[in-house]
Amino acid sequence: MAETILDYLEKAPLSRFHYMLLLVGSLIYGFTAMNVLLIAAVLTPIIKEFGLGQQPLISGLLLSAGYLGMFVGAFVCGILADRIGRKRTLLFTITTMSVFTALNSLAPDPATMALLRFLAGVGLGGSLPQPGVYVSEYIPAKYRGRFLGLVETAWVYGALLSLIFPFFLFPAYGWRATFLVALLPLSLLPVVAFFTPESLRYLQLKGKAREALGVLKKYKIVPSDFSEPKLPTIYPQRYSFGAALKGLWSRNYRRRTALLWILWAVLVYTYHGIFIWLPTFYASPPLNFTVVKSIQWVLIVTLAQVPGYYSAAMLLDRVGRKPIALIYLAFAGVGSVLLSFAVEPTSILLWSLVISFFNLGAWSALYAYTPELYPTGIRGTGSGAAASIGRIAGVIAPTATPLLYAYGGLAAAFAVFSLMHFLGAVAVAVLGIETKGKVLEEIAKE
C-alpha cells in the first residue's frame, strides 16, 4: 500500500528541521510571555505616577484591558489560523503585540495606556496558542508531547526577561524606557517569513499537496524519489466559522471543548492573578519591600517555574497528559491553601515557590493537550476559542485579585486561587482523555 505524506511525517526521525521548528516556536512563545508580563515589574511606579494608590479597582481595570484584548485576539487569530494559515497569522500577531506593547512607553494617562494594552493584547492573545498549533502539526506522535511541553517552557524565559530588563533599566531610565524592549520580537519576523514553512497538515487540508510535498523534500523528511502519483487526491476545504464553532460543540468534541475551556480559565486566572500582582504584594504589608527588592523575590519564585516546566514536559510522553495535568493542578492548589495561611516571609517565599513549580507544570500539560484534541480543520479555531475563554478569566483576575487582597489580605486572594486549581483537577479527572503516543488524525476520530 502506498504511503502518504503523513505516514512519512509520523515515521520521520527527529532532525534539524524539527528542532528548528521547536526553536522558532519557543522564541515566539517566550517573547510573547515577556511582553505579557512586562507591566508586572513596573506596575508599582505606574500606579504611583498616575496617582492610583487608593484606587485598586482602576489599577485592576488597567491590567484587565490587556486581557480583554487577549480575549479578542485569541478568538479572532484562531479563526485566522484556520482561514489564512498558521504562518501568516504568526506574522500578524508578532507585529501587533510588539508595536503596541512598546507604545505603552508613551502613554500620558491610564485611559490611553488601557487602550494601548487592549491593542497589544489582540496580538498577545493571538500569538500564544499559535506556536503550539504550528509545532503539533509537524512533530511525530511519540515526540509531540515533549516538544509541545518544551515550547511551553519558553514562557519561563520570557517571564525572566520581563523581570531582568526592568531590574537593570528601571533604576536608570524609569518604567517608560523599559517598555521599549517589547520591540525585540520583531527580530523574528524575517525568520518566520523566509525560513519556516506553512503547516503541512494545513496545506493538505487546503488541497496544496504538491506544496506540502515540496516542503518535506526540501527538509529531507521524504525520499527524493517520492512521486506525486502516490499522493491521495485531497480537495480543498473552505473554512466556515459557523461550521467550526458548531464542530467544537458537536457530540464528538463537546467534552473536550468543555475541558479545555475550564482549564484555560483556571490557569489564566491563577497564573496572571498571582504573578501580575506578586511584585506588588511583596512591596505591600507585611513585607513592604522596595520595587527592586520585590523584583528580586519574584525572580527567585519565577526560577522555580523552570524545573516545574521541564519535569512535566519530560513526563508527558511517558506518563501521559491527563495524570500530569491532574497531579500538578492538585499540588498547586495545596500550595495556594498553605500560602493563604502564611504570615512569615520564609513561609510566603516557600509556598510561592511551590505554586510556581506546579502551576507552570500544569501549563505544560495544557499546552500539549490543546491542539491535540481537534482535527486540522478546526484546530486553530478550537485552540483560539479555548485561549480566549481563558482571557475572560484574565480580565477578571487582575481586577478581582487586588480587591480580594485589599479586603481580605493574602488569605482571601489565595483561597480563591486554591479553589480554582482544585476545580481544574476535578475537570481533568472527569472530562480528560489520554492522547499520549497517538497520531493527531487518530485522536480526532475517537
CSV table of C-alpha atoms in Angstrom, one decimal:
chain,number,residue,atom,x,y,z
A,1,MET,CA,0.0,0.0,0.0
A,2,ALA,CA,1.4,3.4,-1.0
A,3,GLU,CA,2.5,5.6,1.9
A,4,THR,CA,1.1,9.1,2.3
A,5,ILE,CA,2.9,12.3,3.3
A,6,LEU,CA,1.5,11.9,6.8
A,7,ASP,CA,2.9,8.4,7.0
A,8,TYR,CA,6.3,9.7,6.3
A,9,LEU,CA,5.9,12.6,8.6
A,10,GLU,CA,4.9,10.3,11.5
A,11,LYS,CA,7.8,7.9,10.9
A,12,ALA,CA,10.5,10.5,10.4
A,13,PRO,CA,13.3,10.5,12.9
A,14,LEU,CA,13.9,13.8,14.7
A,15,SER,CA,16.1,16.1,12.6
A,16,ARG,CA,17.5,19.6,12.4
A,17,PHE,CA,14.2,20.6,10.8
A,18,HIS,CA,12.1,19.5,13.8
A,19,TYR,CA,14.5,21.3,16.2
A,20,MET,CA,14.3,24.4,14.1
A,21,LEU,CA,10.6,24.5,14.5
A,22,LEU,CA,11.0,23.9,18.2
A,23,LEU,CA,13.4,26.9,18.4
A,24,VAL,CA,11.2,29.2,16.4
A,25,GLY,CA,8.0,28.2,18.3
A,26,SER,CA,9.8,28.6,21.6
A,27,LEU,CA,11.2,32.1,20.7
A,28,ILE,CA,7.8,33.3,19.7
A,29,TYR,CA,6.2,31.9,22.9
A,30,GLY,CA,9.0,33.2,25.1
A,31,PHE,CA,8.9,36.8,23.7
A,32,THR,CA,5.1,36.8,23.9
A,33,ALA,CA,5.4,35.9,27.6
A,34,MET,CA,7.9,38.7,28.1
A,35,ASN,CA,5.5,41.2,26.6
A,36,VAL,CA,2.5,39.9,28.5
A,37,LEU,CA,4.3,40.2,31.9
A,38,LEU,CA,6.4,43.3,31.3
A,39,ILE,CA,4.0,45.5,33.1
A,40,ALA,CA,4.1,43.5,36.3
A,41,ALA,CA,7.6,44.5,37.4
A,42,VAL,CA,6.9,48.2,36.9
A,43,LEU,CA,3.3,48.3,38.0
A,44,THR,CA,4.1,49.9,41.3
A,45,PRO,CA,5.8,53.0,39.8
A,46,ILE,CA,3.0,53.2,37.1
A,47,ILE,CA,0.4,53.3,39.9
A,48,LYS,CA,2.4,56.0,41.7
A,49,GLU,CA,2.9,58.2,38.6
A,50,PHE,CA,-0.8,58.0,37.7
A,51,GLY,CA,-2.0,58.5,41.3
A,52,LEU,CA,-3.8,55.2,41.6
A,53,GLY,CA,-2.6,54.2,45.0
A,54,GLN,CA,-6.0,54.4,46.6
A,55,GLN,CA,-7.9,53.1,43.6
A,56,PRO,CA,-7.3,49.4,43.3
A,57,LEU,CA,-10.3,49.0,41.0
A,58,ILE,CA,-8.8,51.4,38.4
A,59,SER,CA,-5.4,49.7,38.7
A,60,GLY,CA,-7.0,46.3,38.1
A,61,LEU,CA,-9.0,47.6,35.1
A,62,LEU,CA,-5.8,48.9,33.6
A,63,LEU,CA,-4.4,45.4,33.6
A,64,SER,CA,-7.7,43.9,32.6
A,65,ALA,CA,-7.8,45.9,29.4
A,66,GLY,CA,-4.8,43.9,28.1
A,67,TYR,CA,-6.6,40.6,28.9
A,68,LEU,CA,-9.7,41.9,27.2
A,69,GLY,CA,-7.6,42.4,24.1
A,70,MET,CA,-6.1,38.9,24.5
A,71,PHE,CA,-9.7,37.5,24.6
A,72,VAL,CA,-10.4,39.2,21.2
A,73,GLY,CA,-7.0,38.3,19.8
A,74,ALA,CA,-7.1,34.6,20.8
A,75,PHE,CA,-10.5,34.1,19.2
A,76,VAL,CA,-10.0,36.1,16.1
A,77,CYS,CA,-6.5,34.8,15.4
A,78,GLY,CA,-7.6,31.2,15.9
A,79,ILE,CA,-10.1,31.8,13.1
A,80,LEU,CA,-7.4,33.4,11.0
A,81,ALA,CA,-5.1,30.5,11.5
A,82,ASP,CA,-7.7,28.1,10.0
A,83,ARG,CA,-8.7,30.6,7.3
A,84,ILE,CA,-5.4,32.1,6.0
A,85,GLY,CA,-2.8,29.7,7.6
A,86,ARG,CA,-0.6,29.4,10.6
A,87,LYS,CA,2.4,31.3,9.2
A,88,ARG,CA,0.6,34.5,8.1
A,89,THR,CA,-1.2,34.6,11.4
A,90,LEU,CA,2.1,34.4,13.3
A,91,LEU,CA,3.4,37.3,11.3
A,92,PHE,CA,0.4,39.4,12.2
A,93,THR,CA,0.4,38.6,15.9
A,94,ILE,CA,4.1,39.2,16.4
A,95,THR,CA,3.9,42.6,14.8
A,96,THR,CA,0.8,43.7,16.7
A,97,MET,CA,1.9,42.6,20.1
A,98,SER,CA,5.4,44.2,19.8
A,99,VAL,CA,4.4,47.6,18.5
A,100,PHE,CA,1.5,48.3,20.8
A,101,THR,CA,3.3,47.0,23.9
A,102,ALA,CA,6.2,49.3,23.2
A,103,LEU,CA,3.8,52.2,22.7
A,104,ASN,CA,2.9,51.9,26.4
A,105,SER,CA,6.0,53.9,27.0
A,106,LEU,CA,4.3,57.0,25.6
A,107,ALA,CA,1.0,56.7,27.5
A,108,PRO,CA,0.2,60.0,29.1
A,109,ASP,CA,-2.7,58.7,31.3
A,110,PRO,CA,-4.4,55.5,32.5
A,111,ALA,CA,-7.1,55.6,29.8
A,112,THR,CA,-4.5,55.8,26.9
A,113,MET,CA,-2.4,53.0,28.5
A,114,ALA,CA,-5.6,50.9,28.8
A,115,LEU,CA,-6.3,51.4,25.1
A,116,LEU,CA,-2.7,50.5,24.1
A,117,ARG,CA,-2.8,47.5,26.4
A,118,PHE,CA,-6.0,46.3,24.7
A,119,LEU,CA,-4.5,46.6,21.2
A,120,ALA,CA,-1.3,44.9,22.3
A,121,GLY,CA,-3.5,42.2,23.9
A,122,VAL,CA,-5.0,41.4,20.5
A,123,GLY,CA,-1.6,40.4,19.3
A,124,LEU,CA,-0.5,38.7,22.5
A,125,GLY,CA,-3.7,36.7,22.8
A,126,GLY,CA,-3.5,35.7,19.2
A,127,SER,CA,0.2,34.7,19.5
A,128,LEU,CA,0.0,32.4,22.5
A,129,PRO,CA,-1.9,29.4,21.0
A,130,GLN,CA,-0.3,29.6,17.6
A,131,PRO,CA,3.2,28.1,18.2
A,132,GLY,CA,1.6,25.0,19.7
A,133,VAL,CA,-0.8,24.6,16.8
A,134,TYR,CA,2.0,25.0,14.3
A,135,VAL,CA,4.5,22.7,16.0
A,136,SER,CA,1.9,20.0,16.8
A,137,GLU,CA,1.2,19.6,13.1
A,138,TYR,CA,4.8,18.6,12.2
A,139,ILE,CA,6.1,16.6,15.1
A,140,PRO,CA,5.7,12.7,15.2
A,141,ALA,CA,3.2,11.5,17.7
A,142,LYS,CA,5.7,9.8,20.0
A,143,TYR,CA,7.6,13.1,20.5
A,144,ARG,CA,4.7,15.5,20.3
A,145,GLY,CA,4.0,15.9,24.0
A,146,ARG,CA,7.7,16.6,24.8
A,147,PHE,CA,8.0,19.2,22.0
A,148,LEU,CA,4.8,21.0,22.9
A,149,GLY,CA,5.8,20.9,26.6
A,150,LEU,CA,9.2,22.4,25.7
A,151,VAL,CA,7.6,25.2,23.7
A,152,GLU,CA,5.5,26.0,26.8
A,153,THR,CA,8.7,26.0,28.9
A,154,ALA,CA,9.8,29.0,26.9
A,155,TRP,CA,7.3,31.0,28.9
A,156,VAL,CA,9.5,31.0,31.9
A,157,TYR,CA,12.4,32.5,30.0
A,158,GLY,CA,10.1,35.3,28.7
A,159,ALA,CA,8.9,35.8,32.3
A,160,LEU,CA,12.5,36.1,33.5
A,161,LEU,CA,13.3,38.6,30.8
A,162,SER,CA,10.2,40.6,31.9
A,163,LEU,CA,12.0,40.9,35.3
A,164,ILE,CA,15.6,41.1,34.2
A,165,PHE,CA,15.1,44.1,31.8
A,166,PRO,CA,13.2,46.2,34.4
A,167,PHE,CA,15.7,45.2,37.1
A,168,PHE,CA,18.5,46.9,35.1
A,169,LEU,CA,16.6,49.5,33.1
A,170,PHE,CA,14.1,50.8,35.7
A,171,PRO,CA,16.6,52.3,38.2
A,172,ALA,CA,18.5,54.1,35.4
A,173,TYR,CA,15.8,55.0,32.9
A,174,GLY,CA,12.4,54.6,34.5
A,175,TRP,CA,9.4,52.5,33.6
A,176,ARG,CA,8.7,54.1,30.2
A,177,ALA,CA,12.0,53.1,28.7
A,178,THR,CA,11.5,49.6,30.0
A,179,PHE,CA,8.6,49.1,27.6
A,180,LEU,CA,10.8,49.6,24.6
A,181,VAL,CA,12.3,46.1,25.0
A,182,ALA,CA,8.9,44.9,23.7
A,183,LEU,CA,10.2,45.6,20.2
A,184,LEU,CA,12.7,42.7,20.4
A,185,PRO,CA,10.2,40.1,19.0
A,186,LEU,CA,10.2,42.0,15.7
A,187,SER,CA,13.6,40.4,15.0
A,188,LEU,CA,11.7,37.1,14.5
A,189,LEU,CA,9.7,38.4,11.5
A,190,PRO,CA,12.3,37.6,8.8
A,191,VAL,CA,12.8,34.1,10.3
A,192,VAL,CA,9.1,33.3,10.2
A,193,ALA,CA,8.6,34.9,6.8
A,194,PHE,CA,11.6,33.3,4.9
A,195,PHE,CA,12.8,30.3,6.8
A,196,THR,CA,9.8,28.5,8.2
A,197,PRO,CA,7.2,26.6,6.0
A,198,GLU,CA,3.5,26.7,6.3
A,199,SER,CA,1.9,23.9,8.4
A,200,LEU,CA,1.9,20.7,6.3
A,201,ARG,CA,-1.4,19.5,7.6
A,202,TYR,CA,-2.9,22.9,6.8
A,203,LEU,CA,-1.5,22.7,3.2
A,204,GLN,CA,-3.0,19.3,2.7
A,205,LEU,CA,-6.4,20.4,4.1
A,206,LYS,CA,-6.4,23.3,1.5
A,207,GLY,CA,-5.6,20.9,-1.3
A,208,LYS,CA,-2.0,22.0,-1.7
A,209,ALA,CA,-0.5,18.6,-1.7
A,210,ARG,CA,2.3,19.5,-4.1
A,211,GLU,CA,3.4,22.4,-2.0
A,212,ALA,CA,3.3,20.1,1.1
A,213,LEU,CA,5.4,17.5,-0.7
A,214,GLY,CA,7.9,20.2,-1.7
A,215,VAL,CA,8.3,21.2,2.0
A,216,LEU,CA,9.1,17.6,3.0
A,217,LYS,CA,11.5,17.0,0.2
A,218,LYS,CA,13.3,20.3,1.0
A,219,TYR,CA,13.9,19.2,4.6
A,220,LYS,CA,14.6,15.5,3.6
A,221,ILE,CA,11.6,14.1,5.5
A,222,VAL,CA,10.5,12.1,2.4
A,223,PRO,CA,12.9,10.5,0.0
A,224,SER,CA,13.8,12.5,-3.1
A,225,ASP,CA,12.1,9.9,-5.4
A,226,PHE,CA,8.7,10.1,-3.6
A,227,SER,CA,6.4,10.7,-6.5
A,228,GLU,CA,3.3,12.8,-6.7
A,229,PRO,CA,1.1,10.0,-8.2
A,230,LYS,CA,1.3,8.3,-4.8
A,231,LEU,CA,-0.4,11.2,-3.2
A,232,PRO,CA,-4.1,10.8,-2.4
A,233,THR,CA,-6.5,13.3,-4.0
A,234,ILE,CA,-7.5,15.9,-1.5
A,235,TYR,CA,-9.9,18.6,-2.4
A,236,PRO,CA,-9.5,21.9,-0.7
A,237,GLN,CA,-11.8,22.6,2.3
A,238,ARG,CA,-13.3,26.1,2.6
A,239,TYR,CA,-13.3,27.4,6.1
A,240,SER,CA,-16.7,28.2,7.7
A,241,PHE,CA,-16.7,29.9,11.1
A,242,GLY,CA,-20.3,28.7,11.8
A,243,ALA,CA,-19.4,25.1,10.9
A,244,ALA,CA,-16.2,25.3,13.0
A,245,LEU,CA,-18.0,26.7,16.1
A,246,LYS,CA,-20.7,24.0,15.7
A,247,GLY,CA,-17.9,21.4,15.4
A,248,LEU,CA,-16.4,22.4,18.8
A,249,TRP,CA,-19.7,21.6,20.5
A,250,SER,CA,-20.6,18.6,18.4
A,251,ARG,CA,-21.2,15.2,20.1
A,252,ASN,CA,-17.6,14.2,19.3
A,253,TYR,CA,-15.9,17.3,20.8
A,254,ARG,CA,-18.1,18.9,23.4
A,255,ARG,CA,-16.4,17.1,26.4
A,256,ARG,CA,-13.0,18.2,25.0
A,257,THR,CA,-14.2,21.7,24.5
A,258,ALA,CA,-15.6,21.9,28.0
A,259,LEU,CA,-12.4,20.5,29.5
A,260,LEU,CA,-10.2,23.0,27.6
A,261,TRP,CA,-12.4,26.0,28.4
A,262,ILE,CA,-12.3,25.1,32.1
A,263,LEU,CA,-8.6,24.5,32.2
A,264,TRP,CA,-7.7,27.7,30.3
A,265,ALA,CA,-9.9,29.7,32.6
A,266,VAL,CA,-8.4,28.1,35.7
A,267,LEU,CA,-4.8,28.5,34.7
A,268,VAL,CA,-5.1,32.0,33.2
A,269,TYR,CA,-6.9,33.2,36.3
A,270,THR,CA,-4.4,31.7,38.7
A,271,TYR,CA,-1.2,32.4,36.8
A,272,HIS,CA,-2.0,36.0,35.9
A,273,GLY,CA,-3.8,36.8,39.1
A,274,ILE,CA,-0.8,35.6,41.1
A,275,PHE,CA,2.2,36.7,39.0
A,276,ILE,CA,1.0,40.0,37.7
A,277,TRP,CA,0.4,41.1,41.3
A,278,LEU,CA,3.2,39.3,43.1
A,279,PRO,CA,5.7,42.1,42.8
A,280,THR,CA,3.1,44.5,44.3
A,281,PHE,CA,2.2,42.0,47.0
A,282,TYR,CA,5.9,41.9,48.0
A,283,ALA,CA,6.1,45.7,48.0
A,284,SER,CA,3.0,45.9,50.4
A,285,PRO,CA,2.4,44.9,54.0
A,286,PRO,CA,3.5,42.7,55.7
A,287,LEU,CA,6.7,42.6,53.6
A,288,ASN,CA,7.0,46.2,52.4
A,289,PHE,CA,9.9,45.6,50.0
A,290,THR,CA,11.3,48.2,47.7
A,291,VAL,CA,10.5,47.9,44.0
A,292,VAL,CA,13.9,46.4,43.3
A,293,LYS,CA,13.7,44.0,46.2
A,294,SER,CA,10.3,42.8,45.2
A,295,ILE,CA,11.6,42.1,41.7
A,296,GLN,CA,14.5,40.1,43.2
A,297,TRP,CA,12.0,37.9,45.1
A,298,VAL,CA,9.8,37.4,42.0
A,299,LEU,CA,12.9,36.4,40.1
A,300,ILE,CA,13.6,33.7,42.7
A,301,VAL,CA,10.0,32.5,42.6
A,302,THR,CA,10.0,32.5,38.8
A,303,LEU,CA,13.1,30.4,38.6
A,304,ALA,CA,11.0,27.6,40.3
A,305,GLN,CA,9.0,27.5,37.1
A,306,VAL,CA,12.0,26.1,35.2
A,307,PRO,CA,12.0,22.7,36.9
A,308,GLY,CA,8.2,22.7,37.1
A,309,TYR,CA,8.0,23.1,33.3
A,310,TYR,CA,10.7,20.6,32.4
A,311,SER,CA,9.6,17.9,34.9
A,312,ALA,CA,6.1,18.0,33.3
A,313,ALA,CA,7.4,18.3,29.7
A,314,MET,CA,9.7,15.2,30.1
A,315,LEU,CA,6.8,13.2,31.6
A,316,LEU,CA,4.1,14.0,29.1
A,317,ASP,CA,5.1,11.3,26.6
A,318,ARG,CA,5.9,8.7,29.4
A,319,VAL,CA,3.1,9.2,31.9
A,320,GLY,CA,0.5,11.0,29.8
A,321,ARG,CA,-1.2,14.3,29.6
A,322,LYS,CA,-4.1,13.5,31.9
A,323,PRO,CA,-2.3,12.3,35.0
A,324,ILE,CA,0.4,15.1,34.8
A,325,ALA,CA,-2.3,17.8,34.5
A,326,LEU,CA,-4.3,16.4,37.4
A,327,ILE,CA,-1.3,16.0,39.7
A,328,TYR,CA,0.2,19.4,39.1
A,329,LEU,CA,-3.1,21.2,39.4
A,330,ALA,CA,-3.8,19.5,42.7
A,331,PHE,CA,-0.4,20.3,44.2
A,332,ALA,CA,-0.7,23.9,43.0
A,333,GLY,CA,-4.0,24.0,44.9
A,334,VAL,CA,-2.4,22.7,48.0
A,335,GLY,CA,0.4,25.3,47.8
A,336,SER,CA,-2.2,28.0,47.4
A,337,VAL,CA,-4.1,26.9,50.5
A,338,LEU,CA,-0.9,26.9,52.6
A,339,LEU,CA,0.2,30.4,51.3
A,340,SER,CA,-3.2,31.7,52.3
A,341,PHE,CA,-2.3,31.0,55.9
A,342,ALA,CA,1.3,32.2,55.7
A,343,VAL,CA,2.4,35.3,57.6
A,344,GLU,CA,6.2,34.9,57.9
A,345,PRO,CA,8.4,35.9,55.0
A,346,THR,CA,10.1,32.5,54.8
A,347,SER,CA,6.7,30.7,54.6
A,348,ILE,CA,5.4,33.2,52.0
A,349,LEU,CA,8.5,32.5,49.9
A,350,LEU,CA,8.4,28.7,50.3
A,351,TRP,CA,4.7,28.4,49.2
A,352,SER,CA,5.2,30.9,46.4
A,353,LEU,CA,7.9,28.5,45.1
A,354,VAL,CA,5.6,25.5,45.4
A,355,ILE,CA,2.8,27.3,43.5
A,356,SER,CA,5.2,28.5,40.8
A,357,PHE,CA,6.6,24.9,40.3
A,358,PHE,CA,3.2,23.1,40.0
A,359,ASN,CA,1.2,25.8,38.3
A,360,LEU,CA,3.6,26.1,35.4
A,361,GLY,CA,3.9,22.3,35.1
A,362,ALA,CA,0.2,22.2,34.7
A,363,TRP,CA,0.5,24.8,31.9
A,364,SER,CA,2.9,22.4,30.1
A,365,ALA,CA,0.3,19.7,30.1
A,366,LEU,CA,-2.4,22.0,28.9
A,367,TYR,CA,-0.3,23.4,26.1
A,368,ALA,CA,0.3,19.9,24.8
A,369,TYR,CA,-3.3,18.9,25.2
A,370,THR,CA,-5.0,21.9,23.5
A,371,PRO,CA,-4.1,21.4,19.8
A,372,GLU,CA,-4.2,17.6,20.1
A,373,LEU,CA,-8.0,17.4,20.8
A,374,TYR,CA,-9.3,18.8,17.5
A,375,PRO,CA,-9.0,17.9,13.8
A,376,THR,CA,-6.9,20.1,11.5
A,377,GLY,CA,-9.8,22.0,10.0
A,378,ILE,CA,-10.8,23.5,13.4
A,379,ARG,CA,-7.6,23.1,15.3
A,380,GLY,CA,-6.8,26.8,15.2
A,381,THR,CA,-10.4,27.9,16.0
A,382,GLY,CA,-10.6,25.3,18.8
A,383,SER,CA,-7.3,26.3,20.3
A,384,GLY,CA,-8.0,30.0,19.9
A,385,ALA,CA,-11.5,29.7,21.4
A,386,ALA,CA,-10.2,27.9,24.5
A,387,ALA,CA,-7.4,30.5,24.9
A,388,SER,CA,-10.0,33.3,24.5
A,389,ILE,CA,-12.2,31.8,27.3
A,390,GLY,CA,-9.1,31.8,29.4
A,391,ARG,CA,-8.7,35.5,28.7
A,392,ILE,CA,-12.1,36.2,30.2
A,393,ALA,CA,-10.7,34.8,33.4
A,394,GLY,CA,-7.7,37.0,32.7
A,395,VAL,CA,-9.9,40.1,32.5
A,396,ILE,CA,-11.4,39.2,35.9
A,397,ALA,CA,-8.2,38.1,37.7
A,398,PRO,CA,-6.3,41.5,37.7
A,399,THR,CA,-9.3,43.3,39.0
A,400,ALA,CA,-10.6,40.7,41.5
A,401,THR,CA,-7.2,39.9,43.0
A,402,PRO,CA,-6.3,43.4,44.3
A,403,LEU,CA,-9.9,43.8,45.7
A,404,LEU,CA,-9.7,40.4,47.5
A,405,TYR,CA,-6.2,41.4,48.8
A,406,ALA,CA,-7.4,44.9,49.9
A,407,TYR,CA,-10.3,43.5,51.9
A,408,GLY,CA,-9.0,40.1,53.0
A,409,GLY,CA,-5.2,40.0,52.5
A,410,LEU,CA,-3.3,37.1,51.2
A,411,ALA,CA,-5.7,34.7,52.8
A,412,ALA,CA,-8.7,35.8,50.7
A,413,ALA,CA,-6.8,36.1,47.4
A,414,PHE,CA,-5.0,32.7,47.7
A,415,ALA,CA,-8.1,30.9,49.0
A,416,VAL,CA,-9.7,31.7,45.6
A,417,PHE,CA,-6.6,30.6,43.8
A,418,SER,CA,-6.7,27.2,45.6
A,419,LEU,CA,-10.3,26.6,44.7
A,420,MET,CA,-9.6,27.4,41.0
A,421,HIS,CA,-6.7,24.9,41.0
A,422,PHE,CA,-8.9,22.2,42.5
A,423,LEU,CA,-11.6,22.9,40.0
A,424,GLY,CA,-9.2,22.3,37.2
A,425,ALA,CA,-8.0,19.0,38.7
A,426,VAL,CA,-11.6,17.7,39.0
A,427,ALA,CA,-12.3,18.7,35.4
A,428,VAL,CA,-9.3,16.7,34.2
A,429,ALA,CA,-10.4,13.7,36.2
A,430,VAL,CA,-14.0,13.8,34.9
A,431,LEU,CA,-13.6,15.0,31.3
A,432,GLY,CA,-10.0,14.2,30.3
A,433,ILE,CA,-8.9,11.7,27.7
A,434,GLU,CA,-5.4,10.4,27.1
A,435,THR,CA,-3.6,11.4,23.9
A,436,LYS,CA,-0.1,10.0,24.6
A,437,GLY,CA,1.5,8.4,21.6
A,438,LYS,CA,-1.5,8.9,19.3
A,439,VAL,CA,-1.4,10.4,15.8
A,440,LEU,CA,-3.5,13.6,15.5
A,441,GLU,CA,-5.8,12.1,13.0
A,442,GLU,CA,-6.4,9.1,15.3
A,443,ILE,CA,-7.3,11.3,18.2
A,444,ALA,CA,-9.7,13.3,16.1
A,445,LYS,CA,-11.7,10.1,15.2
A,446,GLU,CA,-12.0,8.9,18.8
